Amino acid sequence: MLLVTCLNPALDITHHVPAVDWAGVNRPTAVFARPGGKGTNVARVLRSFGMSVLLTGFAGGTTGTAVETELGRLGVPTAFTPVAGETRRTFTVVDGNPGGVQVRVALFNEPGPEVSEAEFTRFRRDYDTVLTNASVVVLSGSLPPGVAPDGYARLIEAANSAGVPAVLDTSGEALRAGVAAGPAIVKPNLDELGALVGSRLRTPAGETDLAAVTAAAAALRADGAGSVVVSLGPGGLLAVTGDGCWRALAPVISAGNATGAGDAVTAALAHGVILGQRWPERLRHAAALGAAAVAAPVAGEFSVADYEAGLRSATVSAYQDGDR
Amino acid sequence: MLLVTCLNPALDITHHVPAVDWAGVNRPTAVFARPGGKGTNVARVLRSFGMSVLLTGFAGGTTGTAVETELGRLGVPTAFTPVAGETRRTFTVVDGNPGGVQVRVALFNEPGPEVSEAEFTRFRRDYDTVLTNASVVVLSGSLPPGVAPDGYARLIEAANSAGVPAVLDTSGEALRAGVAAGPAIVKPNLDELGALVGSRLRTPAGETDLAAVTAAAAALRADGAGSVVVSLGPGGLLAVTGDGCWRALAPVISAGNATGAGDAVTAALAHGVILGQRWPERLRHAAALGAAAVAAPVAGEFSVADYEAGLRSATVSAYQDGDR
């Protein structure tokens, strides 16, 4: 079983409004309410591959119930730890009809419930219990308010003690502390990696500086991460591992929604661990899935045809400093 | 027991954002989620007077559960009829901190669940059952999609057959059909009344044309309404009844939130029926409560001190054509 932990899930509400009056009353022509948070996207992608998945984290209030209900409807098994606060909502206003030209998009992200020390302790107990049945654990997304920056680090230590490889996708201090705890794989994107190491990873012309990215990823390995896979958006993936460095590229077929593409990559990396894939094969899988996720309009979803096309067109090559 | 029917309740979500980026990502500093819809405000006000209340209507999905849960927390007994669709949300973005200067307010109102013929039939059965214990029924707010414009008319006919006086607060075709069914009281505001009778109720200078309002209200009585109480905002109330015409005025102490002031007036009118108040007394009650509701920041709430101050300062006088 793949254990996916999403400590701060969300209910993502989207309103499509043909021509928004930003200072008046609007009637959306289409309304969507979907489970959100990076971990929920990871779990949905893994379910699409027929994998046994358990999604854990915190859920509270009627919004928490809504998230659990929607995940159940999507066939994703959950075992959330209850929290006294209310699970967060994100609210997106799209100025335009679904499928039409989008003029502007405004997002409003609630912070999520404050998690008490006792609630985190309760989660730790639940986590330790389900960890015994897990082959891999994915820790994905931001930490909710109240959880200390070493929250993921403690979960990674527990996974390491149980002999379960951990895949970490987060940012900031949670990423820094998590790396030090020794996860099998971390998957920062370019901005997250740059913020962590405090160095520019783009050339003055705005292009990705692959040499700087490689150095930064190597620094994360030196700090404790087993392997580092950096997602570069349209620039594919750059992996720095104990077995070598690789660059994976999969041409994006059609631009849809980049949100969730990184989560698809994370899901593929965890899936690859379970399948025992070697790195080149695993990165091809991840790059193809990331490209297919961009082509899909909804985070956590992809079409099998796009994924298979991505597998055929993806290139994976050993990377050496100086390559572009 | 006062039976309050809110066919299209809502979960009202409000985000306060210090300086909104209308084309980017925002993190609200304060989030509120409250039960909404005109009928829920009426029920809350009546509960504040210690009255026995039952709130009915349609509730569906996790948003319906959220509305019921929040109403339970506020001490409002509910008996909603389940509906397959999802209860609507309203989403309000306030550009400014709570209590601070508000720069802009944008509202996004979901349409509400489509109610099927079978679901309305089910509601009618539930309504007929609880009607036997009701002393008065309040029908308040818009009809949800799928309910025919004569929806309230049919509920008023059932109330009349059961000998239960009905108070109606709605607009458009639902109001027109409802009036014809013979409710004891209708409470349009100036715009709703003007739209219904198709005549200008304001002078060219923008002031309320009391003579035109009186004529329009009298037309609604001729069409079937027992009494007509028109809420004029800061201009108070104008009542056209079988016992005469009155004007009630209560100075607003401090401007807070006009939303829900009309619902407070509707609640007071229904309350006055139960108490057996004569019209001048009933209108003083309604005008004072409307003014107190404006002073309160949240719809459905008011301070007892503001209400008592309103009772002391309110004036009620017989109205004759030509009065201003």
XYZ file of C-alpha atoms in Angstrom:
648
model
C 0.000 0.000 0.000
C 1.140 3.540 -0.785
C 0.585 5.809 2.177
C -0.058 9.401 1.105
C -0.089 12.084 3.770
C -1.820 15.387 3.083
C -1.750 17.275 6.371
C -3.587 20.324 5.022
C -6.180 19.126 2.480
C -8.706 21.542 1.025
C -12.035 21.833 -0.678
C -11.244 23.615 -3.950
C -14.245 25.666 -5.060
C -14.171 27.181 -8.543
C -16.656 29.701 -9.937
C -16.712 30.443 -13.653
C -18.216 33.889 -14.229
C -18.612 35.196 -17.793
C -17.693 38.832 -17.064
C -16.891 39.413 -13.415
C -18.040 42.586 -11.681
C -15.232 42.815 -9.127
C -17.241 45.329 -7.111
C -20.723 43.852 -7.392
C -22.960 40.793 -7.415
C -22.064 37.882 -9.727
C -23.857 34.698 -10.688
C -21.415 31.949 -11.714
C -22.414 29.914 -14.771
C -20.479 26.873 -13.553
C -19.466 25.795 -10.058
C -17.012 23.033 -9.153
C -16.119 21.741 -5.689
C -13.277 19.235 -5.621
C -10.932 17.789 -3.021
C -7.654 19.689 -3.131
C -4.229 19.819 -1.606
C -1.128 18.316 -3.199
C -1.465 14.967 -1.403
C -5.009 14.435 -2.683
C -3.764 14.915 -6.259
C -0.958 12.406 -5.653
C -3.406 9.857 -4.235
C -5.819 10.293 -7.161
C -3.037 9.769 -9.724
C -1.842 6.623 -7.922
C -5.413 5.276 -7.825
C -5.554 5.759 -11.615
C -2.723 3.229 -11.880
C -4.738 0.740 -9.837
C -2.449 1.085 -6.857
C -3.611 0.428 -3.302
C -3.537 3.843 -1.647
C -4.434 5.270 1.745
C -4.733 9.034 2.100
C -4.202 10.409 5.611
C -3.902 13.837 7.183
C -6.221 16.113 9.125
C -9.906 16.732 8.401
C -12.281 18.880 10.441
C -15.723 20.420 10.362
C -18.223 20.174 7.549
C -15.579 21.137 4.985
C -13.501 18.172 6.161
C -16.562 15.976 5.724
C -17.060 17.389 2.220
C -13.451 16.543 1.297
C -13.825 12.980 2.615
C -17.153 12.542 0.819
C -15.775 13.762 -2.516
C -12.678 11.560 -2.184
C -14.917 8.573 -1.460
C -16.887 9.408 -4.613
C -13.580 9.417 -6.545
C -12.591 6.022 -5.123
C -9.729 7.268 -2.925
C -9.658 5.509 0.474
C -9.051 7.939 3.346
C -8.249 7.679 7.046
C -8.076 11.281 8.198
C -7.323 12.200 11.786
C -10.068 14.471 13.138
C -9.129 18.045 14.006
C -11.244 20.548 15.971
C -10.751 23.334 13.417
C -12.371 23.566 10.017
C -10.624 22.133 6.934
C -9.676 24.955 4.586
C -11.366 26.008 1.378
C -9.700 27.505 -1.621
C -11.841 29.702 -3.776
C -11.027 30.431 -7.409
C -12.893 32.935 -9.531
C -12.337 32.418 -13.251
C -13.384 35.405 -15.328
C -14.677 33.446 -18.315
C -16.752 30.408 -19.167
C -15.398 26.852 -18.769
C -13.422 25.996 -21.876
C -13.549 29.583 -23.091
C -11.086 32.417 -22.948
C -10.088 33.198 -19.374
C -9.565 36.874 -18.744
C -8.453 36.852 -15.134
C -8.184 34.359 -12.323
C -8.342 35.350 -8.652
C -7.549 32.861 -5.890
C -8.496 33.088 -2.234
C -6.772 30.507 -0.028
C -7.927 29.967 3.526
C -5.084 29.132 5.932
C -6.383 25.794 7.215
C -7.187 24.752 10.757
C -4.796 25.361 13.630
C -3.534 21.910 14.629
C -2.828 21.474 18.350
C 0.082 19.523 19.799
C -2.403 16.892 21.037
C -3.927 16.563 17.558
C -0.503 16.106 15.966
C 0.306 13.467 18.598
C -2.955 11.720 17.716
C -1.994 11.858 14.028
C 1.446 10.403 14.843
C -0.239 7.420 16.506
C -2.524 6.914 13.484
C 0.448 7.350 11.109
C 2.632 4.841 12.959
C -0.206 2.320 12.796
C -0.790 2.543 9.040
C 2.961 2.801 8.338
C 3.304 -0.885 9.199
C 1.337 -1.759 6.038
C 2.981 0.800 3.751
C 5.562 0.094 1.021
C 6.255 3.760 0.457
C 5.057 6.998 2.041
C 4.442 10.270 0.205
C 4.488 13.487 2.255
C 3.102 16.279 0.156
C 2.079 19.894 0.529
C 2.296 22.620 3.150
C 2.120 22.066 6.889
C -1.066 23.388 8.521
C -0.809 26.189 11.105
C 0.306 24.867 14.500
C 2.498 22.059 13.172
C 6.191 22.785 13.802
C 8.497 23.076 10.751
C 10.046 19.727 11.704
C 6.651 18.005 11.292
C 7.637 16.172 8.107
C 11.092 15.432 9.542
C 9.486 13.503 12.396
C 7.293 11.564 9.950
C 10.335 10.749 7.788
C 12.286 9.527 10.832
C 9.372 7.240 11.720
C 9.244 5.942 8.133
C 13.004 5.319 8.119
C 12.737 3.435 11.413
C 9.977 1.301 9.877
C 12.078 0.723 6.740
C 9.586 2.577 4.516
C 11.083 4.911 1.887
C 9.666 8.452 2.064
C 9.016 10.809 -0.870
C 8.810 14.474 0.199
C 7.259 17.351 -1.757
C 7.057 20.544 0.249
C 8.819 23.897 0.546
C 10.545 26.303 2.912
C 11.533 25.296 6.421
C 9.440 22.105 6.238
C 11.557 21.057 3.244
C 14.837 22.039 4.909
C 14.064 20.086 8.103
C 12.624 17.211 6.072
C 15.776 16.868 3.927
C 17.892 16.596 7.076
C 15.771 13.648 8.244
C 16.852 11.592 5.227
C 13.921 11.018 2.837
C 14.505 8.640 -0.080
C 13.431 11.278 -2.627
C 12.640 14.983 -2.501
C 10.899 16.731 -5.406
C 11.265 20.509 -5.245
C 10.386 22.705 -8.193
C 12.808 25.356 -9.415
C 11.490 28.141 -7.173
C 11.345 25.934 -4.083
C 14.902 24.731 -4.654
C 16.178 28.253 -5.286
C 14.495 29.604 -2.143
C 15.979 26.782 -0.080
C 19.592 27.096 -1.178
C 19.383 30.867 -1.506
C 20.935 31.019 -4.955
C 19.772 32.115 -8.393
C 18.858 29.113 -10.529
C 18.029 31.144 -13.610
C 20.398 32.874 -15.983
C 20.109 36.653 -16.355
C 18.162 35.881 -19.562
C 15.568 33.988 -17.458
C 16.567 30.509 -18.603
C 17.048 27.647 -16.172
C 20.701 27.444 -15.112
C 21.084 23.656 -15.151
C 24.563 23.732 -13.632
C 23.271 25.770 -10.683
C 20.258 23.458 -10.332
C 22.538 20.418 -10.271
C 24.755 22.012 -7.625
C 21.742 22.930 -5.498
C 20.272 19.424 -5.809
C 23.656 17.937 -4.864
C 23.664 20.177 -1.787
C 20.287 18.715 -0.736
C 21.759 15.221 -1.134
C 24.693 16.256 1.039
C 22.178 17.504 3.631
C 20.416 14.138 3.821
C 18.134 13.503 0.824
C 18.714 10.173 -0.944
C 17.808 11.529 -4.377
C 16.641 14.904 -5.599
C 14.286 15.300 -8.567
C 13.751 18.907 -9.596
C 10.680 19.679 -11.671
C 11.419 22.403 -14.206
C 7.959 22.903 -15.699
C 8.210 22.771 -19.498
C 11.936 22.083 -18.940
C 11.158 18.586 -17.655
C 12.988 16.956 -14.768
C 16.538 17.003 -13.503
C 17.467 14.155 -11.163
C 20.539 13.977 -8.950
C 20.815 10.498 -7.415
C 23.402 8.151 -5.950
C 23.395 6.344 -9.298
C 23.999 9.427 -11.409
C 22.311 12.492 -12.867
C 19.576 12.470 -15.528
C 17.537 14.922 -17.496
C 14.028 13.878 -18.605
C 11.940 15.787 -21.134
C 8.423 15.121 -22.366
C 6.849 17.536 -24.820
C 3.567 18.949 -23.541
C 0.822 18.028 -26.010
C -1.642 20.761 -25.144
C -1.624 23.347 -22.412
C -4.426 22.807 -19.900
C -3.704 23.274 -16.223
C -0.182 23.219 -14.809
C -1.583 22.910 -11.266
C -1.102 19.315 -10.210
C 1.630 18.550 -12.758
C 4.240 18.458 -9.982
C 1.938 16.204 -7.970
C 1.719 13.800 -10.922
C 5.535 13.705 -11.001
C 5.641 12.973 -7.262
C 3.065 10.203 -7.705
C 5.084 8.659 -10.535
C 8.292 8.713 -8.477
C 6.586 6.907 -5.583
C 4.979 4.497 -8.047
C 8.417 3.846 -9.568
C 9.791 2.928 -6.140
C 7.013 0.355 -5.699
C 7.585 -1.018 -9.218
C 11.341 -1.265 -8.594
C 12.011 0.906 -11.664
C 15.560 2.032 -12.288
C 16.048 5.794 -12.503
C 15.892 6.311 -16.297
C 12.663 4.283 -16.520
C 11.225 5.998 -13.447
C 12.005 9.463 -14.813
C 10.430 8.629 -18.183
C 7.286 7.578 -16.299
C 7.377 10.788 -14.244
C 8.015 13.136 -17.165
C 5.258 11.514 -19.245
C 2.787 11.720 -16.381
C 3.701 15.334 -15.647
C 3.096 16.272 -19.294
C -0.210 14.368 -19.349
C -1.287 16.173 -16.165
C -0.634 19.570 -17.785
C -2.889 18.555 -20.680
C -5.779 17.670 -18.317
C -8.062 20.478 -17.134
C -8.336 19.232 -13.532
C -5.477 18.661 -11.052
C -5.121 14.974 -10.127
C -6.487 13.793 -13.471
C -4.876 12.818 -16.805
C -5.844 10.906 -19.936
C -4.224 7.523 -20.528
C -3.726 8.441 -24.198
C -1.751 11.560 -23.231
C 0.317 9.537 -20.755
C 1.110 6.866 -23.347
C 1.982 9.530 -25.934
C 4.265 11.095 -23.310
C 6.000 7.755 -22.671
C 6.681 7.407 -26.406
C 7.972 10.957 -26.875
C 9.859 11.414 -23.581
C 13.639 11.448 -23.657
C 15.855 10.569 -20.718
C 19.586 11.148 -20.893
C 22.475 11.088 -18.477
C 23.258 14.639 -17.480
C 26.741 16.078 -17.129
C 27.668 19.567 -16.063
C 27.701 21.721 -19.140
C 24.801 19.940 -20.853
C 21.864 22.138 -21.752
C -44.755 27.420 16.819
C -43.666 29.751 14.020
C -42.992 27.821 10.861
C -40.328 29.499 8.714
C -39.771 28.202 5.192
C -36.504 28.936 3.436
C -36.617 26.927 0.217
C -33.175 28.040 -0.981
C -30.898 28.375 2.066
C -27.185 29.032 1.644
C -23.846 28.805 3.310
C -22.560 32.388 3.306
C -18.765 32.407 3.147
C -16.975 35.719 3.679
C -13.272 36.371 3.144
C -11.704 39.547 4.461
C -8.566 40.342 2.467
C -6.473 43.414 3.373
C -5.590 44.445 -0.217
C -7.077 42.120 -2.802
C -5.073 41.131 -5.864
C -8.001 40.588 -8.240
C -5.721 38.737 -10.665
C -3.575 36.721 -8.253
C -3.348 34.654 -5.079
C -4.825 36.037 -1.851
C -4.696 34.897 1.755
C -7.734 36.096 3.712
C -7.020 37.400 7.230
C -10.501 36.447 8.434
C -12.952 33.820 7.204
C -16.594 33.459 8.199
C -19.045 30.723 7.181
C -22.615 31.329 8.290
C -26.042 29.955 7.404
C -27.687 32.317 4.934
C -30.856 32.859 3.014
C -33.619 35.228 4.087
C -35.598 32.560 5.952
C -32.607 31.607 8.128
C -32.262 35.256 9.190
C -35.984 35.400 10.032
C -35.728 32.206 12.096
C -32.667 33.478 13.976
C -34.376 36.764 14.873
C -37.481 34.936 16.110
C -35.312 32.619 18.240
C -33.770 35.741 19.829
C -37.250 36.592 21.134
C -37.507 33.147 22.700
C -40.103 32.010 20.196
C -40.614 28.373 19.279
C -39.467 28.171 15.652
C -39.085 25.460 13.045
C -37.047 26.218 9.923
C -37.864 24.115 6.862
C -36.876 24.080 3.211
C -34.447 22.084 1.106
C -30.947 20.982 2.109
C -28.596 18.823 0.071
C -25.000 17.653 -0.064
C -22.241 18.542 2.345
C -23.102 22.238 2.061
C -26.632 21.413 3.190
C -25.146 19.517 6.131
C -22.944 22.522 6.919
C -25.990 24.832 6.962
C -27.903 22.455 9.267
C -24.879 22.062 11.561
C -24.342 25.810 11.862
C -28.048 26.429 12.510
C -27.974 23.761 15.225
C -25.005 25.543 16.789
C -27.050 28.780 16.742
C -29.993 27.074 18.437
C -32.348 27.157 15.433
C -34.356 23.904 15.093
C -34.506 22.692 11.480
C -36.426 20.039 9.573
C -35.110 20.358 6.025
C -36.359 18.153 3.233
C -33.417 16.392 1.558
C -32.641 17.309 -2.052
C -30.285 15.462 -4.415
C -28.488 18.641 -5.498
C -26.021 20.620 -3.440
C -27.194 23.505 -1.268
C -25.794 26.773 -2.625
C -22.903 28.796 -1.305
C -22.537 32.532 -1.496
C -19.018 33.865 -1.515
C -18.202 37.420 -0.475
C -14.774 38.978 -0.809
C -14.344 42.085 1.327
C -11.349 44.159 0.328
C -10.389 45.298 3.812
C -9.990 43.979 7.329
C -13.004 43.231 9.561
C -14.052 46.469 11.242
C -11.762 48.494 8.994
C -12.373 50.523 5.888
C -13.879 48.409 3.109
C -12.589 49.325 -0.319
C -14.605 46.957 -2.481
C -16.968 44.042 -1.999
C -17.470 41.333 -4.618
C -20.220 38.722 -4.288
C -20.501 35.374 -6.036
C -23.886 33.692 -5.626
C -24.318 30.077 -6.646
C -27.781 29.335 -8.085
C -28.831 26.608 -5.645
C -29.810 23.005 -6.362
C -32.341 22.125 -9.046
C -35.409 20.864 -7.185
C -37.344 18.115 -8.949
C -41.127 17.796 -9.002
C -40.817 14.714 -6.762
C -38.682 16.629 -4.260
C -41.168 19.492 -4.142
C -43.975 16.959 -3.608
C -41.969 15.463 -0.750
C -41.513 18.947 0.718
C -45.265 19.592 0.416
C -45.956 16.463 2.483
C -43.422 17.538 5.144
C -44.861 21.081 5.105
C -48.456 19.923 5.489
C -47.391 17.803 8.476
C -45.655 20.601 10.396
C -48.320 23.145 9.407
C -50.733 21.454 11.823
C -48.610 22.705 14.743
C -47.930 26.192 13.351
C -49.522 29.447 14.526
C -48.054 31.420 11.652
C -45.950 30.576 8.606
C -43.237 32.778 7.105
C -42.276 32.182 3.449
C -39.100 34.049 2.720
C -36.561 34.369 -0.068
C -36.193 33.255 -3.657
C -37.488 29.983 -5.077
C -34.763 27.475 -6.001
C -34.356 26.434 -9.644
C -36.962 23.874 -10.671
C -39.737 25.153 -8.406
C -42.532 26.745 -10.446
C -43.280 30.455 -9.817
C -46.528 29.417 -8.087
C -44.538 27.490 -5.453
C -45.272 29.946 -2.653
C -48.858 30.313 -3.858
C -49.445 26.610 -3.288
C -47.890 26.822 0.205
C -50.079 29.846 1.041
C -53.213 28.008 -0.131
C -52.296 25.077 2.136
C -51.734 27.483 5.053
C -55.063 29.203 4.412
C -56.824 25.820 4.333
C -55.208 24.983 7.680
C -56.224 28.384 9.096
C -52.587 29.488 9.517
C -51.805 33.094 8.523
C -48.934 33.364 6.035
C -46.316 36.133 5.824
C -44.639 36.345 2.409
C -41.320 38.038 1.559
C -40.184 37.331 -1.978
C -39.998 39.046 -5.355
C -40.891 38.780 -9.032
C -43.292 36.162 -10.309
C -43.154 34.238 -7.015
C -44.460 37.377 -5.297
C -47.125 38.011 -7.947
C -48.477 34.454 -7.759
C -48.129 34.445 -3.971
C -50.176 37.632 -3.567
C -53.000 36.109 -5.605
C -53.143 33.154 -3.182
C -54.110 35.490 -0.309
C -51.310 35.714 2.268
C -52.084 37.586 5.489
C -49.089 39.927 5.010
C -46.606 40.600 2.202
C -43.443 42.615 2.818
C -41.863 43.856 -0.423
C -39.157 46.475 -0.409
C -39.377 49.520 -2.646
C -37.609 47.938 -5.615
C -39.566 44.677 -5.385
C -42.853 46.561 -5.215
C -41.900 48.841 -8.111
C -40.843 45.900 -10.292
C -44.103 44.092 -9.540
C -46.503 46.919 -10.332
C -44.314 48.264 -13.115
C -44.413 51.862 -11.978
C -41.878 54.382 -10.722
C -42.015 54.694 -6.945
C -39.359 57.382 -6.734
C -39.650 61.047 -7.630
C -37.372 62.388 -10.382
C -35.185 63.708 -7.513
C -34.723 60.112 -6.296
C -36.931 60.426 -3.219
C -39.541 57.808 -2.322
C -42.914 58.750 -3.805
C -45.108 57.778 -0.860
C -48.338 58.344 -2.762
C -47.205 55.980 -5.518
C -46.044 53.418 -2.928
C -49.419 53.561 -1.206
C -51.234 53.090 -4.505
C -49.000 50.135 -5.420
C -49.503 48.527 -2.013
C -53.250 49.013 -2.323
C -53.091 47.277 -5.712
C -51.436 44.250 -4.041
C -54.263 44.201 -1.477
C -56.762 44.273 -4.312
C -54.923 41.337 -5.878
C -55.261 39.218 -2.731
C -52.820 40.245 0.009
C -54.425 40.900 3.410
C -51.948 43.624 4.360
C -48.909 45.082 2.625
C -45.911 46.402 4.555
C -43.330 48.092 2.334
C -39.820 48.442 3.741
C -38.264 51.721 2.591
C -34.752 51.325 4.019
C -33.851 54.454 6.010
C -37.364 55.676 5.116
C -38.884 53.142 7.506
C -42.096 51.233 6.783
C -45.324 52.031 5.029
C -48.228 49.707 5.822
C -51.475 49.454 3.887
C -53.914 47.268 5.821
C -57.634 46.652 6.159
C -57.492 48.763 9.345
C -55.772 51.743 7.740
C -52.429 53.030 6.562
C -49.419 53.775 8.753
C -45.913 55.067 8.436
C -43.289 53.854 10.925
C -39.856 55.428 11.307
C -36.970 54.426 13.566
C -33.703 56.358 13.345
C -30.759 54.131 12.572
C -28.233 54.435 15.413
C -25.129 53.364 13.506
C -24.647 51.989 10.030
C -23.488 48.374 10.048
C -25.003 45.944 7.580
C -28.301 46.569 5.819
C -28.430 42.915 4.676
C -30.971 41.180 6.874
C -32.772 44.356 7.961
C -35.770 43.422 5.814
C -35.676 39.916 7.300
C -35.793 41.422 10.803
C -38.892 43.391 9.739
C -40.514 40.208 8.386
C -39.698 38.378 11.629
C -41.226 41.184 13.699
C -44.413 41.190 11.619
C -44.853 37.422 12.111
C -44.013 37.822 15.800
C -46.649 40.571 16.054
C -49.279 38.232 14.614
C -48.474 35.650 17.306
C -48.523 38.313 20.037
C -51.871 39.659 18.768
C -50.362 43.143 18.398
C -52.456 45.801 16.725
C -50.917 47.402 13.669
C -49.326 50.545 15.223
C -47.699 48.453 17.949
C -46.614 45.797 15.459
C -45.068 48.378 13.130
C -43.172 50.029 16.002
C -41.766 46.590 16.845
C -40.845 45.992 13.186
C -39.266 49.408 12.597
C -37.215 49.169 15.809
C -36.026 45.691 14.954
C -35.147 46.692 11.386
C -33.060 49.615 12.667
C -31.334 47.374 15.248
C -30.544 44.842 12.495
C -28.858 47.553 10.400
C -26.650 48.419 13.382
C -25.516 44.778 13.770
C -22.617 43.553 11.611
C -24.167 40.144 10.845
C -27.541 39.441 9.181
C -29.957 37.697 11.555
C -28.417 39.324 14.631
C -29.158 42.492 16.618
C -28.375 43.896 20.040
C -31.193 44.108 22.573
C -29.982 47.595 23.561
C -30.304 48.808 19.944
C -33.761 47.238 19.689
C -34.937 48.874 22.923
C -33.496 52.210 21.828
C -35.345 51.766 18.522
C -38.631 51.092 20.365
C -38.189 54.321 22.343
C -37.305 56.470 19.343
C -39.617 54.937 16.704
C -42.618 56.918 15.564
C -45.762 55.414 14.073
C -48.402 57.647 12.558
C -51.503 57.163 10.479
C -50.665 57.895 6.866
C -52.839 59.827 4.470
C -52.149 60.554 0.847
C -50.154 63.738 0.679
C -48.161 63.062 3.872
C -44.407 62.989 3.487
